[in-house]
Amino acid sequence: MRVNRFVASPANNGNSRVTAVLGPTNTGKTYLAVERLCGHASGIIGFPLRLLAREVYERVVALKGAHQVALITGEEKIVPPGARWFLCTVESMPLEREVAFIAIDEGQVGADPGRGHVFTDRLLRARGYAETMILGSETLRPLIRKLIPEAEIITRPRFSTLAYAGPKKLSRLPRRTAIVAFTAAEVYAIAEMLRRQKGGAAVVMGSLSPRTRNAQVAMYQSGEVDYLVATDAIGMGLNMDIAHVAFAALGKFDGKRQRRLTLSEMAQIAGRAGRHQRDGTFGTVQLGSAANCSFTLEEIEGLEEHDFEPLTQLVWRNTDLDFSSLPRLVATLDERPPRPELVRSDDAIDMAVLKRLAGEPWVMERASSRLLGERGLIRLWQACSLPDYRKTGVETHTRLVGRVFRHLTEGRGRLPDAWIAAEIAHLDRVTGDVEAIADRIAAARTWTYVAHRADWLDNAASWAERTRALEDRLSDALHGALTQRFVDRRTAVLLNDLKARGVSAYVLIEPDGGVAVDGELIGRLDGFRFTADAAAGAGEQRLLLAAAERHLSRELAARARQLAEAGDADFTLDFDGSLPPRLLWKGARVAVLRKGRDALAPRVELDRAVAAISPHDRKRVQERLEQYVAAAIASVAAPLARVHALRTEVSAPARGLIVQLVEGLGVLARGGVTEQLVGVTRADRQALSGCGVQLGPLHLFVPALLRPEATRWRLALWAVASDLASLPPLPLPGRVSVSGAAVAAPADVLLVAGFWRLGEGKDAIAVRIDMVDRLSRHIHERRDGRVPFMPDPNWAASLGLSQDGLARLLRALGYRPRLVDGTPHFAWAGPPRLPRRRTALVTDAVSAARGNETSPFAILAGMRGR
């Protein structure tokens, strides 16, 4: 018995209208077919991809309602009882149905060595009783003329132009670009590079389930990512908003050998660029230092002009099969084509599996069983038609098909539920990487296909539901794995935001300063300073900063207003010796101090981050910080203000001392003013003492200014006024003596810090001048002229000195060691010889004493007036 899958409808008597709509991509051929389908009472369209069938199915459902529209693919069947319009893969077209309209999309696939024989069969034999439409490229024209002479050929010009844009580096690809590669490994590698450079990419491959593919395409179509990495599956009618197509290679493995793409294959892919009347471009992408591929001038001209060599043959395989015996079945499949325009196909996977099983004795026995009759051979051919979704090869796939056939020819002729349940349970895991989950989906597709064979299972509907649920779970997991691996959500959010489409993203400032844009953490906001996430790469850092500048303007303006209205308690001086001194607002850096007119009038320089706010807000921030600095200096220098007020009440020598003491910020070495001290009267001394000035044996100083906070401010002001680039390590607050690295600082630095250095080099020590003065006074009150005395052991402890250090200090104060009854004593030997040294900030004391109103206290008086 010979069985033909196609059952001719009554109208297949030459009265059915056959139309071939030919043209390049982006000509609206598919839209035309859908329009014609919906205009008939019933119809079928066969598509090259189940993804495209699903896309058009959803469109027709929106027009006609789900109860009248069916979807049939190898792994998915949605067939309502009253279905009138069918959207299918070409292989799954229900040709036994009598319908008014039939369309075959991408008819030129009939030349494909692997699947071409199925398309050729539909082109030659499938007819609607009212109308048949063949969609394809212009390369089909000569073969349509010869094989279907009754067909009316309609040419559809492309709506937009397609232009060559040359090779581009991956980093230079424009937005809305599809990069095409021909292996999963290449697709994944390119997507990974795009994640690092562009924030990520969607991935589309023919092996993806519709659910995964739709989720990935939705990411691209919504603009969440601007790049798509795909196999040549995008050439088969998938409609997306693509402006540029970049080829990562121009060759592919066709199942037998590695070869260069034909011009029509290039056109099929490149033609995805541009939609409707929007022009598109194509080119190649450079991965690394050199281009991976390049078009020839002839190819470029052909692609731009849509001028391709016509097809001369279509692939054919006999569908009029003889199931009377296994040898006859193989023989009819091997028959030669009846016309020169048709060429016999290579052995597809189903044919290869059949020939392998035909050599198995148990298969031959069951296939020729009288009990089964021709049903056994039909079951064998049906089992061989099980697609190899896993791409395991003929050997492995033959074992699976053999097991299926064995069960179908035993007992009740049904596949065991326990076997299918075990296989599904083994696949029902969503863990693993992209490749592992994709492999499980491929295996699940096998059982989805099986579940839609009602004559293979006892409860096909239940198994179809379970396999569909499994594929959905795996598809969701694969989409998540693809997104996690190939999309940097944060960078994608930023790139999407920087398109500036007028929609403000949701920005959240967390309590700890974290900044999130649409839920993606991009960095931290410390005061006015935004710091990009440290984990971001150099390119991403720029995106993060740009996003912060775009979205934080309102937050920065609000903070500027808060700062302008803040109290002094919210501000602090951050100075530990590093320069320049920093001004903090609520712990965040907002400005630094720079050299001004003098030590008591530094200039406030706003931080670069603060300078980015509006001029009005910047002015308010500047004024508020200047007010704080002026008030803080006035508070710190209050003791100096009282001293400065004595100028009109003391003698000229005392006025000179006052000026120098003020310029020295409250500390003055006695050695530099010895001559002036001679002219200071008793009344002057009493007046100075009454204002808190201590006239010590070695220094003149104001003790209140040696407290830690006052000292910190004085050091900061002195360093800024001295225009120093850096400071050596300084004594820690609270210390009364230091040694080591801190003593290496220049003497004038130590003096401003309130320390007196003894000795040079590594053995030098420094003691706080108020402690030196206190010790000197204590000894003076205790000693009896030049009579030797024994030092109190507590002196060394109170000064933080060793006994040797105390001895050095006593010698520096004018005491010399003596042995009295073998016990170390000290005796007064006369005043120490003081060096004539002045601090770096001291100006001409005489001119200052004469009333120079530009001296620091002219400024200080103005501050107090404010």
Coordinates of C-alpha atoms in Angstrom, one line a residue, residues 305-762:
E305 CA 20.5 46.1 -5.1
H306 CA 18.7 42.8 -4.1
D307 CA 20.3 41.1 -7.1
F308 CA 20.9 37.4 -6.5
E309 CA 21.6 34.3 -8.6
P310 CA 18.3 32.5 -9.1
L311 CA 17.8 29.0 -7.7
T312 CA 18.1 26.2 -10.2
Q313 CA 16.9 23.2 -8.2
L314 CA 14.8 22.4 -5.1
V315 CA 15.5 19.5 -2.8
W316 CA 12.9 16.7 -3.2
R317 CA 12.1 13.5 -1.4
N318 CA 9.3 11.1 -2.4
T319 CA 6.3 11.3 -0.1
D320 CA 4.3 8.6 -2.0
L321 CA 5.6 5.8 0.3
D322 CA 5.1 2.1 0.0
F323 CA 4.5 0.4 3.4
S324 CA 4.1 -3.1 2.0
S325 CA 7.6 -4.1 3.3
L326 CA 10.6 -2.5 4.9
P327 CA 12.7 -2.8 1.7
R328 CA 9.9 -1.2 -0.3
L329 CA 9.6 1.6 2.2
V330 CA 13.4 2.4 2.0
A331 CA 13.2 2.1 -1.8
T332 CA 10.4 4.5 -2.2
L333 CA 12.2 7.0 0.1
D334 CA 15.3 6.6 -2.2
E335 CA 13.4 7.2 -5.4
R336 CA 14.9 9.7 -7.8
P337 CA 13.1 13.0 -8.5
P338 CA 10.9 13.1 -11.5
R339 CA 12.1 16.4 -12.9
P340 CA 15.5 18.0 -13.5
E341 CA 14.5 21.0 -11.4
L342 CA 14.4 18.7 -8.4
V343 CA 17.3 17.1 -6.7
R344 CA 17.2 14.2 -4.3
S345 CA 17.8 15.2 -0.7
D346 CA 20.5 13.9 1.4
D347 CA 19.6 11.4 4.1
A348 CA 17.9 13.4 6.8
I349 CA 18.0 12.2 10.4
D350 CA 14.7 10.3 10.0
M351 CA 16.0 8.4 6.9
A352 CA 19.4 7.7 8.5
V353 CA 17.7 6.3 11.6
L354 CA 15.4 4.1 9.5
K355 CA 18.3 2.6 7.5
R356 CA 20.1 1.8 10.8
L357 CA 17.1 0.2 12.4
A358 CA 16.3 -1.7 9.1
G359 CA 19.5 -3.7 9.8
E360 CA 18.4 -4.8 13.3
P361 CA 16.8 -8.4 13.2
W362 CA 14.2 -7.6 15.9
V363 CA 13.1 -4.5 13.9
M364 CA 12.9 -6.5 10.7
E365 CA 10.8 -9.1 12.5
R366 CA 8.4 -6.7 14.0
A367 CA 8.1 -4.6 10.8
S368 CA 7.1 -7.7 8.8
S369 CA 4.9 -9.2 11.5
R370 CA 1.6 -10.5 10.1
L371 CA 0.0 -9.6 13.4
L372 CA 0.9 -5.9 13.0
G373 CA 0.8 -5.8 9.2
E374 CA 1.4 -2.5 7.6
R375 CA 0.7 -0.8 10.9
G376 CA 4.1 -1.9 12.1
L377 CA 5.9 -0.2 9.3
I378 CA 3.8 2.9 9.7
R379 CA 4.7 2.9 13.4
L380 CA 8.4 2.5 12.6
W381 CA 8.4 5.5 10.2
Q382 CA 6.5 7.6 12.7
A383 CA 9.1 6.7 15.3
C384 CA 11.9 7.6 12.9
S385 CA 10.3 11.0 12.4
L386 CA 10.9 11.9 16.0
P387 CA 13.2 15.0 15.7
D388 CA 16.6 14.9 17.2
Y389 CA 16.2 18.1 19.3
R390 CA 19.2 17.2 21.4
K391 CA 21.5 17.0 18.4
T392 CA 23.0 13.9 19.7
G393 CA 23.7 12.3 16.3
V394 CA 22.4 9.3 14.4
E395 CA 23.9 6.7 16.7
T396 CA 22.4 8.0 20.0
H397 CA 19.1 9.1 18.4
T398 CA 18.7 5.6 16.9
R399 CA 18.8 4.1 20.3
L400 CA 16.0 6.4 21.5
V401 CA 13.9 5.8 18.4
G402 CA 14.4 2.0 18.7
R403 CA 13.1 2.1 22.3
V404 CA 10.1 4.1 21.2
F405 CA 9.4 1.6 18.4
R406 CA 9.8 -1.4 20.7
H407 CA 7.1 0.0 23.0
L408 CA 4.8 0.9 20.2
T409 CA 4.9 -2.6 18.9
E410 CA 4.4 -4.4 22.2
G411 CA 1.2 -5.1 24.2
R412 CA -1.3 -2.3 23.8
G413 CA 1.1 -0.3 21.6
R414 CA 1.6 2.6 24.1
L415 CA 4.7 4.1 25.6
P416 CA 4.9 3.2 29.4
D417 CA 3.9 6.0 31.7
A418 CA 6.7 5.1 34.2
W419 CA 9.3 5.6 31.5
I420 CA 8.1 9.0 30.5
A421 CA 7.5 10.1 34.1
A422 CA 11.1 9.1 35.0
E423 CA 12.5 11.1 32.0
I424 CA 10.5 14.2 32.9
A425 CA 11.5 14.0 36.5
H426 CA 15.1 13.7 35.5
L427 CA 14.8 16.9 33.5
D428 CA 12.8 18.9 36.0
R429 CA 15.7 20.8 37.5
V430 CA 16.2 24.6 37.0
T431 CA 19.7 24.7 38.4
G432 CA 22.9 25.0 36.3
D433 CA 24.3 27.3 33.7
V434 CA 22.9 28.4 30.4
E435 CA 24.2 25.4 28.5
A436 CA 22.9 22.9 31.1
I437 CA 19.4 24.4 31.1
A438 CA 19.3 24.7 27.3
D439 CA 20.2 21.0 27.0
R440 CA 17.4 20.1 29.3
I441 CA 14.9 22.1 27.2
A442 CA 16.1 20.3 24.1
A443 CA 15.5 17.0 25.8
A444 CA 12.1 18.2 27.1
R445 CA 11.1 19.1 23.5
T446 CA 11.5 15.5 22.7
W447 CA 8.9 14.5 25.3
T448 CA 6.7 17.4 24.3
Y449 CA 6.7 16.1 20.8
V450 CA 5.9 12.6 22.1
A451 CA 3.1 13.9 24.3
H452 CA 1.3 15.3 21.2
R453 CA 1.1 11.9 19.6
A454 CA -2.3 10.8 20.9
D455 CA -1.9 7.3 19.4
W456 CA 1.4 6.8 21.4
L457 CA 0.1 7.4 24.9
D458 CA -2.8 6.5 27.1
N459 CA -3.4 10.0 28.5
A460 CA -1.8 12.3 25.9
A461 CA -3.6 15.4 27.1
S462 CA -2.2 15.0 30.6
W463 CA 1.3 14.4 29.4
A464 CA 1.1 17.3 27.0
E465 CA 0.2 19.5 30.0
R466 CA 3.0 18.2 32.1
T467 CA 5.6 18.5 29.4
R468 CA 4.4 22.0 28.6
A469 CA 4.7 23.0 32.3
L470 CA 8.2 21.5 32.4
E471 CA 9.3 23.4 29.3
D472 CA 7.8 26.6 30.7
R473 CA 9.7 26.2 34.0
L474 CA 12.9 25.4 32.1
S475 CA 12.3 28.3 29.7
D476 CA 11.8 30.8 32.6
A477 CA 15.0 29.5 34.2
L478 CA 16.9 29.8 30.9
H479 CA 15.7 33.3 30.4
G480 CA 16.9 34.1 33.9
A481 CA 20.2 32.4 33.3
L482 CA 20.7 34.3 30.0
T483 CA 19.8 37.6 31.6
Q484 CA 22.0 37.0 34.6
R485 CA 24.9 36.0 32.4
F486 CA 24.6 38.4 29.5
V487 CA 22.8 41.4 30.9
D488 CA 24.3 43.7 33.5
R489 CA 21.0 45.0 34.8
R490 CA 22.6 48.1 36.3
T491 CA 24.4 49.2 33.1
A492 CA 21.3 48.3 31.1
V493 CA 19.2 50.5 33.3
L494 CA 21.7 53.3 32.8
L495 CA 21.9 52.9 29.1
N496 CA 18.1 52.9 28.8
D497 CA 18.0 56.0 31.0
L498 CA 20.6 57.9 29.0
K499 CA 18.4 57.7 25.9
A500 CA 16.6 60.6 27.5
R501 CA 13.2 59.7 26.2
G502 CA 11.5 62.1 28.7
V503 CA 10.6 59.5 31.3
S504 CA 12.3 59.9 34.7
A505 CA 13.5 56.7 36.3
Y506 CA 12.8 56.0 39.9
V507 CA 15.7 57.1 42.1
L508 CA 16.1 56.0 45.7
I509 CA 18.7 57.4 48.1
E510 CA 19.1 54.9 50.8
P511 CA 19.9 55.9 54.5
D512 CA 23.5 54.7 54.1
G513 CA 23.9 56.9 51.0
G514 CA 23.4 54.1 48.4
V515 CA 21.9 55.4 45.1
A516 CA 19.6 53.1 43.2
V517 CA 18.1 53.8 39.8
D518 CA 15.0 51.7 39.0
G519 CA 16.2 49.3 41.8
E520 CA 19.7 48.9 40.5
L521 CA 22.5 50.2 42.9
I522 CA 24.8 52.5 41.0
G523 CA 26.9 53.9 43.8
R524 CA 26.9 56.1 46.9
L525 CA 26.1 59.8 47.5
D526 CA 28.2 61.2 50.3
G527 CA 27.1 64.8 50.8
F528 CA 27.3 66.1 47.2
R529 CA 29.9 63.7 46.1
F530 CA 28.7 60.7 44.0
T531 CA 31.0 57.7 44.0
A532 CA 30.3 55.0 41.4
D533 CA 30.2 51.4 42.5
A534 CA 33.7 50.2 43.0
A535 CA 32.9 46.9 41.3
A536 CA 32.1 48.7 38.0
G537 CA 34.6 48.7 35.2
A538 CA 36.1 51.9 33.6
G539 CA 33.5 52.1 30.9
E540 CA 30.6 51.5 33.3
Q541 CA 32.0 54.1 35.7
R542 CA 31.4 56.7 33.1
L543 CA 27.8 55.5 32.6
L544 CA 27.2 55.6 36.4
L545 CA 28.5 59.1 36.7
A546 CA 26.4 60.3 33.8
A547 CA 23.3 58.6 35.3
A548 CA 24.0 60.3 38.7
E549 CA 24.4 63.7 37.0
R550 CA 21.1 63.2 35.3
H551 CA 19.0 61.9 38.2
L552 CA 20.5 63.5 41.3
S553 CA 20.1 67.1 40.3
R554 CA 17.0 67.6 42.4
E555 CA 18.5 65.7 45.4
L556 CA 21.6 67.9 45.2
A557 CA 19.5 71.1 45.0
A558 CA 17.6 69.9 48.1
R559 CA 20.9 69.2 49.9
A560 CA 22.2 72.6 48.9
R561 CA 19.2 74.2 50.6
Q562 CA 19.6 72.1 53.7
L563 CA 23.3 73.1 53.9
A564 CA 22.5 76.8 53.5
E565 CA 20.1 76.6 56.4
A566 CA 22.2 74.3 58.6
G567 CA 23.5 75.3 62.1
D568 CA 27.2 75.5 62.9
A569 CA 26.9 72.1 64.7
D570 CA 26.5 70.4 61.4
F571 CA 29.9 71.6 60.2
T572 CA 33.4 70.4 61.2
L573 CA 37.0 71.0 60.1
D574 CA 38.6 67.7 58.9
F575 CA 42.3 68.2 59.4
D576 CA 44.8 65.5 60.5
G577 CA 47.8 67.0 58.9
S578 CA 46.9 66.2 55.3
L579 CA 46.4 69.2 53.1
P580 CA 44.3 71.0 52.1
P581 CA 42.1 71.1 55.3
R582 CA 38.6 70.0 54.5
L583 CA 35.2 71.3 55.5
L584 CA 32.6 68.7 56.3
W585 CA 28.8 69.0 56.4
K586 CA 27.2 66.1 58.3
G587 CA 30.4 64.2 57.8
A588 CA 30.6 64.7 54.1
R589 CA 33.3 66.8 52.4
V590 CA 31.9 70.0 50.8
A591 CA 34.9 72.4 50.6
V592 CA 38.5 72.9 51.4
L593 CA 40.5 75.9 52.8
R594 CA 42.9 77.7 50.5
K595 CA 45.4 80.5 51.1
G596 CA 43.6 83.9 51.5
R597 CA 44.8 87.3 52.5
D598 CA 46.4 86.0 55.8
A599 CA 46.2 83.2 58.3
L600 CA 42.9 84.4 59.8
A601 CA 41.1 84.9 56.4
P602 CA 41.5 81.7 54.4
R603 CA 39.6 81.3 51.2
V604 CA 36.8 78.7 51.0
E605 CA 37.0 76.6 47.8
L606 CA 33.9 74.5 47.1
D607 CA 34.4 70.8 46.4
R608 CA 34.2 69.9 42.7
A609 CA 31.0 67.9 43.4
V610 CA 29.3 70.9 45.0
A611 CA 30.4 73.1 42.0
A612 CA 28.0 71.0 39.8
I613 CA 24.9 72.5 41.4
S614 CA 23.1 75.5 40.0
P615 CA 24.8 79.0 40.4
H616 CA 22.1 80.2 42.8
D617 CA 22.5 77.2 45.1
R618 CA 26.3 77.3 44.8
K619 CA 26.3 80.9 45.9
R620 CA 24.2 80.1 49.0
V621 CA 26.4 77.2 49.9
Q622 CA 29.5 79.3 49.5
E623 CA 28.2 82.1 51.7
R624 CA 27.1 79.7 54.4
L625 CA 30.5 77.9 54.5
E626 CA 32.3 81.3 54.7
Q627 CA 30.0 82.3 57.6
Y628 CA 30.9 79.1 59.4
V629 CA 34.6 79.4 58.9
A630 CA 34.6 83.1 60.0
A631 CA 32.6 82.2 63.1
A632 CA 34.8 79.2 63.9
I633 CA 38.0 81.3 63.5
A634 CA 36.5 84.1 65.6
S635 CA 35.7 81.5 68.3
V636 CA 39.1 79.9 68.2
A637 CA 41.0 83.2 68.1
A638 CA 38.9 84.9 70.8
P639 CA 41.8 84.9 73.2
L640 CA 43.9 86.6 70.5
A641 CA 41.2 89.2 70.1
R642 CA 41.5 90.2 73.7
V643 CA 45.2 90.5 73.4
H644 CA 44.9 92.5 70.2
A645 CA 42.6 94.9 72.0
L646 CA 45.5 95.9 74.4
R647 CA 47.3 97.7 71.6
T648 CA 46.1 101.1 72.7
E649 CA 46.9 100.5 76.3
V650 CA 50.5 99.3 76.2
S651 CA 53.9 100.7 75.2
A652 CA 55.3 100.5 71.7
P653 CA 57.5 97.4 72.5
A654 CA 54.5 95.6 73.9
R655 CA 52.5 96.5 70.8
G656 CA 55.2 94.9 68.6
L657 CA 55.0 91.8 70.8
I658 CA 51.2 91.7 70.4
V659 CA 51.4 91.9 66.6
Q660 CA 54.0 89.1 66.4
L661 CA 52.1 86.9 68.9
V662 CA 48.9 87.3 66.8
E663 CA 50.7 86.5 63.5
G664 CA 52.2 83.5 65.3
L665 CA 48.7 82.4 66.1
G666 CA 49.3 82.6 69.8
V667 CA 52.8 81.1 70.1
L668 CA 56.0 83.1 69.9
A669 CA 59.6 82.0 70.6
R670 CA 61.2 84.3 73.1
G671 CA 64.6 84.2 71.4
G672 CA 63.2 86.3 68.5
V673 CA 61.9 89.2 70.7
T674 CA 64.6 89.5 73.4
E675 CA 65.3 93.1 72.6
Q676 CA 61.6 94.1 72.6
L677 CA 61.1 92.3 75.9
V678 CA 63.6 94.6 77.5
G679 CA 61.4 97.6 76.7
V680 CA 58.2 96.0 78.1
T681 CA 57.2 97.6 81.3
R682 CA 55.8 95.9 84.4
A683 CA 52.4 97.4 83.6
D684 CA 52.6 95.9 80.1
R685 CA 53.3 92.5 81.6
Q686 CA 50.4 92.7 83.9
A687 CA 48.1 93.7 81.1
L688 CA 49.3 90.8 78.9
S689 CA 49.0 88.4 81.7
G690 CA 45.5 89.6 82.4
C691 CA 44.6 88.7 78.8
G692 CA 45.9 85.2 79.2
V693 CA 49.4 85.7 77.7
Q694 CA 52.0 83.6 79.4
L695 CA 55.5 85.1 79.3
G696 CA 57.5 81.9 79.8
P697 CA 61.3 81.5 80.0
L698 CA 61.4 80.2 76.4
H699 CA 58.1 81.2 74.8
L700 CA 55.3 83.7 74.9
F701 CA 52.0 81.9 74.4
V702 CA 48.3 81.9 75.1
P703 CA 47.6 78.6 77.0
A704 CA 43.9 78.5 75.8
L705 CA 45.2 78.2 72.2
L706 CA 47.1 75.0 73.0
R707 CA 44.0 73.0 73.6
P708 CA 43.5 70.2 71.0
E709 CA 40.7 71.8 69.0
A710 CA 42.3 75.2 69.0
T711 CA 45.6 73.7 68.0
R712 CA 44.0 71.8 65.1
W713 CA 42.5 75.0 63.7
R714 CA 45.7 77.0 64.2
L715 CA 47.8 74.3 62.4
A716 CA 45.3 74.2 59.5
L717 CA 45.2 78.0 59.2
W718 CA 49.0 78.3 59.4
A719 CA 49.6 75.5 56.8
V720 CA 47.1 77.1 54.4
A721 CA 48.6 80.6 54.9
S722 CA 52.1 79.2 54.4
D723 CA 50.9 77.7 51.1
L724 CA 52.4 74.3 52.1
A725 CA 51.8 71.3 49.9
S726 CA 52.1 68.8 52.7
L727 CA 52.9 68.5 56.4
P728 CA 55.0 66.0 58.2
P729 CA 53.4 63.8 60.9
L730 CA 52.1 65.9 63.7
P731 CA 51.9 65.2 67.5
L732 CA 48.7 63.5 68.4
P733 CA 46.2 65.5 70.4
G734 CA 46.7 65.2 74.2
R735 CA 50.4 64.3 74.0
V736 CA 52.7 66.4 76.2
S737 CA 55.9 65.1 74.6
V738 CA 56.8 63.3 71.5
S739 CA 59.8 61.6 69.9
G740 CA 60.5 59.8 66.6
A741 CA 58.9 60.8 63.3
A742 CA 56.8 63.6 64.8
V743 CA 60.0 65.4 66.0
A744 CA 61.4 65.4 62.5
A745 CA 59.0 68.2 61.6
P746 CA 60.6 71.6 61.1
A747 CA 60.9 73.7 64.3
D748 CA 58.3 76.3 63.1
V749 CA 55.7 73.5 62.5
L750 CA 56.3 72.2 66.0
L751 CA 56.1 75.6 67.5
V752 CA 52.7 76.3 66.0
A753 CA 51.7 72.9 67.3
G754 CA 52.8 74.1 70.7
F755 CA 56.0 72.0 71.1
W756 CA 59.6 72.9 71.8
R757 CA 62.2 70.6 70.3
L758 CA 65.3 69.6 72.1
G759 CA 68.2 68.2 70.1
E760 CA 68.5 67.1 66.5
G761 CA 68.3 63.9 64.6
K762 CA 66.9 60.6 65.9

